[in-house]
Amino acid sequence: MKKPFFALFFFFFTLISFAQKSEYSILTIADSLKENANAVVRLDQTDIAILSQRSMNVKNHRVVTVFNEKGFNATDAYEFYDKSTTVRSIEATIYDAFGKEIKKIRRKDFRDQSVVGGSTLFSESRYVYLDYTPVSYPFTVEFNSEVQSSSTAFIPRWMPLRGFNFSIEKSILNVVYPTDLGFKKKEFQFSNFNVKKNTDTNTQLSYTAANILAQKQEDHSPSYKELFPQVMMGLEHFHLEGVDGTATNWTDFGKWYSEKILSGTTDLPAETKAKIKAIVGDEKDPIKKAKLVYDFVQKKSRYVSIQVGIGGWKPMLATDVDRLGYGDCKALTNYTKALLEAVDVPSYNTVLYGDTYKTNIESDFVSMQGNHMILSIPNGNHYTWLECTSQDDPFGYQGTFTDDRDVLVIKPEGGEIVRTKVYEDNGNTQKDKGIYSIDENGNFSGSISIVSEGSQYSSKARIENLQPTEKEAHYKEYWDNINNLKLGKITFSNDKENIRFTEDVQLSAINYASISANKMIFAIDAFNQNTGNIKRIRNRKSPFQIQRGYLDSDEIEINLPAGFAIEFLPSNFELKGKFGEYKTEIIKKENNKLTYKRSMFLNKGKYSNKEYDEYRLFMEQISKNDNAKIILTKN
């Protein structure tokens, strides 16, 4: 009996010994790097060779051990290409947990497709990506690619840590460049991370990052791009879309972009010019003209999603958009600009980072930046901003995708960094006015009118276009404090002129109140409870922020059931602090009626990690008071 046991033991010992010798075995990963990690980046080496103003070569060698499905994105096993960029080589090798090779994937085995399926407008913009379904976890991907580009306007940022719950064994950046192109860099968030600058001369730059532990995402924390180390790079003399360019200051850069990239893209067919002039008619006011043009664009065109940079930086011709009826953000912005030109309204293409998380153009680093384009129209001493990709947005409304951030306005006379519209906290309003009744069995029936403005309009107006099942799911989630919710008639009013969205909803619920013996208990605040728990985080590391503040105000009439008297009524409550203000008031009226008033004001802001507990307690007090109960006794 002993021989098979020792043979088996020797087999496993040999297997483990072999695995330990393998470069990519999980046994060689430090335990500290595995903690909180969905994947460990074993090696991420980027070699950038800027050979001339019109030639850049980028090689990537990445080895990533993936522990679960969430970790696959860390492989970053893809490359984009177009008429100015060629993928010279791309391959991947898959290894099992102990470093044994499972599969080798050549270029022909990668998926190759257009960035927009079925689009002729973007047929030259494509990407190749690893399409691999793992048999088991963990496994390791070794990825190699080489990309050659004639465009040197956009040098990839170095970001060793590109998200939460990934750790880094080693990340390397090597850059070589000529002395006469004005190479420049900007470093971010190096402190508290093991990042070393190895070389920094007039022709070379190199960094190494090592043993960076996986970072957990903490509630309300800033974007990882604002927390983790990165290096931004650029050239003062670069090449883009077939022309040489200069970026020494925003004025010269904007002038170059206007003259060399945007010039000649706004021609329109005579028929279309005649049509838009007929629509505008005798109107003289430029903003009123722009409203008519914007309405025309929204009805005629549709948006094809593609980021600035991936589909090129030069907008498609306005004639193409006019013919096809669709385009990306650059194409639709430029098309709207062309139509405005036809009716003598000046406007400017504007580049920015579009996201609900506010991200600025780095104003002190003149370079090609951004992932989105909108249109700006001069309006007195400020600008009116148009989101040309939306078929629903009111004229001049920015919402949460482009508001309150630094953007680059591109004028014929030069570029200008401008702040987009800031929706002040007290203008981001939701006003509730409603009524509900509780019958003798504890059943609830009521109606409410919810009016939303400012940035709150952005989140509410979308409800109008939801499918019936989606609409029902939305309200059941919104009023998750009401069990057995049944929705009645729902109507909407979308006042785009004043940017005001109104929801009128009828609703009911059986057993809203709990009844025990001769007592009835229920929460007075039925319509706008703050039920979101702020998670307790021990030893919080990151700062936190409130991206947008708001002001909610409610006035609700409550009809109590006949035959019941009030035994207990919650006290009026008021709370003030650095994060905002909160107040409730309950007014007794005759004939078993109450009026419930509530206001909540939250300040936007950035706060230190040490202030998080104070914020959590502030919100907990509000949540607790929102759930305050009334007790009735049967007569």
PDB file of N, CA, C and O in Angstrom, residues 83 119-124 264-269 272 300-302 314-328 331-332 334-335 338:
ATOM      1  N   LYS A  83      -6.335  54.388 -41.054  1.00  0.00           N
ATOM      2  CA  LYS A  83      -5.491  54.655 -42.221  1.00  0.00           C
ATOM      3  C   LYS A  83      -4.108  55.197 -41.846  1.00  0.00           C
ATOM      4  O   LYS A  83      -3.173  55.114 -42.642  1.00  0.00           O
ATOM      5  N   SER A 119     -21.214  50.357 -40.150  1.00  0.00           N
ATOM      6  CA  SER A 119     -21.139  51.767 -40.533  1.00  0.00           C
ATOM      7  C   SER A 119     -20.154  51.976 -41.667  1.00  0.00           C
ATOM      8  O   SER A 119     -19.010  51.550 -41.593  1.00  0.00           O
ATOM      9  N   THR A 120     -20.604  52.635 -42.707  1.00  0.00           N
ATOM     10  CA  THR A 120     -19.694  52.971 -43.807  1.00  0.00           C
ATOM     11  C   THR A 120     -18.881  54.210 -43.473  1.00  0.00           C
ATOM     12  O   THR A 120     -17.789  54.404 -43.985  1.00  0.00           O
ATOM     13  N   LEU A 121     -19.428  55.037 -42.594  1.00  0.00           N
ATOM     14  CA  LEU A 121     -18.769  56.304 -42.258  1.00  0.00           C
ATOM     15  C   LEU A 121     -17.444  56.074 -41.539  1.00  0.00           C
ATOM     16  O   LEU A 121     -16.525  56.859 -41.640  1.00  0.00           O
ATOM     17  N   PHE A 122     -17.363  54.954 -40.794  1.00  0.00           N
ATOM     18  CA  PHE A 122     -16.167  54.692 -39.997  1.00  0.00           C
ATOM     19  C   PHE A 122     -15.507  53.376 -40.396  1.00  0.00           C
ATOM     20  O   PHE A 122     -14.931  52.683 -39.580  1.00  0.00           O
ATOM     21  N   SER A 123     -15.605  53.032 -41.647  1.00  0.00           N
ATOM     22  CA  SER A 123     -15.112  51.732 -42.100  1.00  0.00           C
ATOM     23  C   SER A 123     -13.603  51.586 -41.939  1.00  0.00           C
ATOM     24  O   SER A 123     -13.087  50.476 -41.848  1.00  0.00           O
ATOM     25  N   GLU A 124     -12.867  52.696 -41.894  1.00  0.00           N
ATOM     26  CA  GLU A 124     -11.412  52.624 -41.771  1.00  0.00           C
ATOM     27  C   GLU A 124     -10.955  52.528 -40.320  1.00  0.00           C
ATOM     28  O   GLU A 124      -9.778  52.313 -40.055  1.00  0.00           O
ATOM     29  N   GLY A 264     -12.463  73.028 -44.527  1.00  0.00           N
ATOM     30  CA  GLY A 264     -12.957  72.284 -45.674  1.00  0.00           C
ATOM     31  C   GLY A 264     -13.912  71.156 -45.346  1.00  0.00           C
ATOM     32  O   GLY A 264     -14.264  70.361 -46.222  1.00  0.00           O
ATOM     33  N   THR A 265     -14.345  71.070 -44.080  1.00  0.00           N
ATOM     34  CA  THR A 265     -15.227  69.961 -43.676  1.00  0.00           C
ATOM     35  C   THR A 265     -16.690  70.386 -43.545  1.00  0.00           C
ATOM     36  O   THR A 265     -17.542  69.558 -43.242  1.00  0.00           O
ATOM     37  N   THR A 266     -16.967  71.690 -43.752  1.00  0.00           N
ATOM     38  CA  THR A 266     -18.330  72.173 -43.484  1.00  0.00           C
ATOM     39  C   THR A 266     -19.125  72.525 -44.749  1.00  0.00           C
ATOM     40  O   THR A 266     -20.165  73.179 -44.662  1.00  0.00           O
ATOM     41  N   ASP A 267     -18.659  72.107 -45.901  1.00  0.00           N
ATOM     42  CA  ASP A 267     -19.439  72.353 -47.123  1.00  0.00           C
ATOM     43  C   ASP A 267     -20.735  71.543 -47.078  1.00  0.00           C
ATOM     44  O   ASP A 267     -20.765  70.412 -46.581  1.00  0.00           O
ATOM     45  N   LEU A 268     -21.806  72.160 -47.621  1.00  0.00           N
ATOM     46  CA  LEU A 268     -23.109  71.501 -47.653  1.00  0.00           C
ATOM     47  C   LEU A 268     -23.707  71.584 -49.050  1.00  0.00           C
ATOM     48  O   LEU A 268     -23.422  72.535 -49.810  1.00  0.00           O
ATOM     49  N   PRO A 269     -24.575  70.642 -49.421  1.00  0.00           N
ATOM     50  CA  PRO A 269     -25.283  70.756 -50.699  1.00  0.00           C
ATOM     51  C   PRO A 269     -26.153  72.009 -50.729  1.00  0.00           C
ATOM     52  O   PRO A 269     -26.707  72.417 -49.685  1.00  0.00           O
ATOM     53  N   THR A 272     -29.616  71.605 -49.212  1.00  0.00           N
ATOM     54  CA  THR A 272     -29.697  71.622 -47.739  1.00  0.00           C
ATOM     55  C   THR A 272     -29.579  73.044 -47.201  1.00  0.00           C
ATOM     56  O   THR A 272     -30.281  73.427 -46.256  1.00  0.00           O
ATOM     57  N   LYS A 300     -33.239  64.996 -37.852  1.00  0.00           N
ATOM     58  CA  LYS A 300     -32.687  64.406 -39.077  1.00  0.00           C
ATOM     59  C   LYS A 300     -31.643  63.322 -38.819  1.00  0.00           C
ATOM     60  O   LYS A 300     -31.540  62.350 -39.580  1.00  0.00           O
ATOM     61  N   SER A 301     -30.847  63.474 -37.766  1.00  0.00           N
ATOM     62  CA  SER A 301     -29.670  62.618 -37.613  1.00  0.00           C
ATOM     63  C   SER A 301     -29.758  61.745 -36.379  1.00  0.00           C
ATOM     64  O   SER A 301     -30.547  61.987 -35.474  1.00  0.00           O
ATOM     65  N   ARG A 302     -28.913  60.723 -36.361  1.00  0.00           N
ATOM     66  CA  ARG A 302     -28.773  59.877 -35.179  1.00  0.00           C
ATOM     67  C   ARG A 302     -27.284  59.705 -34.871  1.00  0.00           C
ATOM     68  O   ARG A 302     -26.421  59.858 -35.741  1.00  0.00           O
ATOM     69  N   LYS A 314     -10.170  64.184 -37.283  1.00  0.00           N
ATOM     70  CA  LYS A 314     -10.760  65.072 -38.294  1.00  0.00           C
ATOM     71  C   LYS A 314     -12.228  64.675 -38.490  1.00  0.00           C
ATOM     72  O   LYS A 314     -12.521  63.511 -38.747  1.00  0.00           O
ATOM     73  N   PRO A 315     -13.152  65.619 -38.369  1.00  0.00           N
ATOM     74  CA  PRO A 315     -14.567  65.280 -38.552  1.00  0.00           C
ATOM     75  C   PRO A 315     -14.848  64.811 -39.975  1.00  0.00           C
ATOM     76  O   PRO A 315     -14.199  65.237 -40.931  1.00  0.00           O
ATOM     77  N   MET A 316     -15.816  63.932 -40.099  1.00  0.00           N
ATOM     78  CA  MET A 316     -16.284  63.546 -41.415  1.00  0.00           C
ATOM     79  C   MET A 316     -16.924  64.747 -42.106  1.00  0.00           C
ATOM     80  O   MET A 316     -17.378  65.677 -41.442  1.00  0.00           O
ATOM     81  N   LEU A 317     -16.951  64.732 -43.401  1.00  0.00           N
ATOM     82  CA  LEU A 317     -17.507  65.857 -44.148  1.00  0.00           C
ATOM     83  C   LEU A 317     -18.987  66.045 -43.827  1.00  0.00           C
ATOM     84  O   LEU A 317     -19.736  65.074 -43.709  1.00  0.00           O
ATOM     85  N   ALA A 318     -19.375  67.302 -43.708  1.00  0.00           N
ATOM     86  CA  ALA A 318     -20.781  67.607 -43.427  1.00  0.00           C
ATOM     87  C   ALA A 318     -21.689  67.064 -44.532  1.00  0.00           C
ATOM     88  O   ALA A 318     -22.830  66.662 -44.267  1.00  0.00           O
ATOM     89  N   THR A 319     -21.186  67.016 -45.760  1.00  0.00           N
ATOM     90  CA  THR A 319     -21.987  66.473 -46.870  1.00  0.00           C
ATOM     91  C   THR A 319     -22.295  64.996 -46.650  1.00  0.00           C
ATOM     92  O   THR A 319     -23.387  64.523 -46.987  1.00  0.00           O
ATOM     93  N   ASP A 320     -21.333  64.251 -46.070  1.00  0.00           N
ATOM     94  CA  ASP A 320     -21.557  62.831 -45.796  1.00  0.00           C
ATOM     95  C   ASP A 320     -22.621  62.643 -44.717  1.00  0.00           C
ATOM     96  O   ASP A 320     -23.488  61.769 -44.821  1.00  0.00           O
ATOM     97  N   VAL A 321     -22.540  63.439 -43.660  1.00  0.00           N
ATOM     98  CA  VAL A 321     -23.532  63.343 -42.587  1.00  0.00           C
ATOM     99  C   VAL A 321     -24.909  63.719 -43.116  1.00  0.00           C
ATOM    100  O   VAL A 321     -25.915  63.078 -42.791  1.00  0.00           O
ATOM    101  N   ASP A 322     -24.964  64.744 -43.952  1.00  0.00           N
ATOM    102  CA  ASP A 322     -26.230  65.185 -44.538  1.00  0.00           C
ATOM    103  C   ASP A 322     -26.848  64.061 -45.383  1.00  0.00           C
ATOM    104  O   ASP A 322     -28.064  63.836 -45.349  1.00  0.00           O
ATOM    105  N   ARG A 323     -26.010  63.329 -46.096  1.00  0.00           N
ATOM    106  CA  ARG A 323     -26.491  62.249 -46.969  1.00  0.00           C
ATOM    107  C   ARG A 323     -26.882  61.003 -46.184  1.00  0.00           C
ATOM    108  O   ARG A 323     -27.917  60.394 -46.445  1.00  0.00           O
ATOM    109  N   LEU A 324     -26.056  60.650 -45.177  1.00  0.00           N
ATOM    110  CA  LEU A 324     -26.273  59.399 -44.462  1.00  0.00           C
ATOM    111  C   LEU A 324     -27.223  59.528 -43.275  1.00  0.00           C
ATOM    112  O   LEU A 324     -27.887  58.565 -42.893  1.00  0.00           O
ATOM    113  N   GLY A 325     -27.254  60.716 -42.653  1.00  0.00           N
ATOM    114  CA  GLY A 325     -28.157  60.932 -41.529  1.00  0.00           C
ATOM    115  C   GLY A 325     -27.653  60.410 -40.200  1.00  0.00           C
ATOM    116  O   GLY A 325     -28.421  60.283 -39.258  1.00  0.00           O
ATOM    117  N   TYR A 326     -26.355  60.122 -40.116  1.00  0.00           N
ATOM    118  CA  TYR A 326     -25.795  59.704 -38.834  1.00  0.00           C
ATOM    119  C   TYR A 326     -24.333  60.116 -38.763  1.00  0.00           C
ATOM    120  O   TYR A 326     -23.720  60.463 -39.774  1.00  0.00           O
ATOM    121  N   GLY A 327     -23.777  60.035 -37.557  1.00  0.00           N
ATOM    122  CA  GLY A 327     -22.378  60.395 -37.368  1.00  0.00           C
ATOM    123  C   GLY A 327     -21.973  60.267 -35.923  1.00  0.00           C
ATOM    124  O   GLY A 327     -22.814  60.103 -35.035  1.00  0.00           O
ATOM    125  N   ASP A 328     -20.668  60.354 -35.670  1.00  0.00           N
ATOM    126  CA  ASP A 328     -20.182  60.363 -34.296  1.00  0.00           C
ATOM    127  C   ASP A 328     -20.238  61.786 -33.762  1.00  0.00           C
ATOM    128  O   ASP A 328     -20.775  62.689 -34.403  1.00  0.00           O
ATOM    129  N   ALA A 331     -18.637  64.319 -36.112  1.00  0.00           N
ATOM    130  CA  ALA A 331     -19.392  64.489 -37.352  1.00  0.00           C
ATOM    131  C   ALA A 331     -20.657  65.314 -37.131  1.00  0.00           C
ATOM    132  O   ALA A 331     -20.959  66.233 -37.902  1.00  0.00           O
ATOM    133  N   LEU A 332     -21.408  65.002 -36.066  1.00  0.00           N
ATOM    134  CA  LEU A 332     -22.667  65.714 -35.815  1.00  0.00           C
ATOM    135  C   LEU A 332     -22.422  67.142 -35.340  1.00  0.00           C
ATOM    136  O   LEU A 332     -23.176  68.059 -35.674  1.00  0.00           O
ATOM    137  N   ASN A 334     -19.815  68.964 -36.221  1.00  0.00           N
ATOM    138  CA  ASN A 334     -19.372  69.692 -37.405  1.00  0.00           C
ATOM    139  C   ASN A 334     -20.530  69.950 -38.371  1.00  0.00           C
ATOM    140  O   ASN A 334     -20.595  70.998 -39.032  1.00  0.00           O
ATOM    141  N   TYR A 335     -21.449  69.005 -38.458  1.00  0.00           N
ATOM    142  CA  TYR A 335     -22.629  69.165 -39.313  1.00  0.00           C
ATOM    143  C   TYR A 335     -23.500  70.314 -38.805  1.00  0.00           C
ATOM    144  O   TYR A 335     -23.967  71.159 -39.586  1.00  0.00           O
ATOM    145  N   ALA A 338     -21.868  73.517 -39.667  1.00  0.00           N
ATOM    146  CA  ALA A 338     -22.042  73.840 -41.086  1.00  0.00           C
ATOM    147  C   ALA A 338     -23.419  74.460 -41.347  1.00  0.00           C
ATOM    148  O   ALA A 338     -23.543  75.440 -42.099  1.00  0.00           O
TER     149      ALA A 338
END
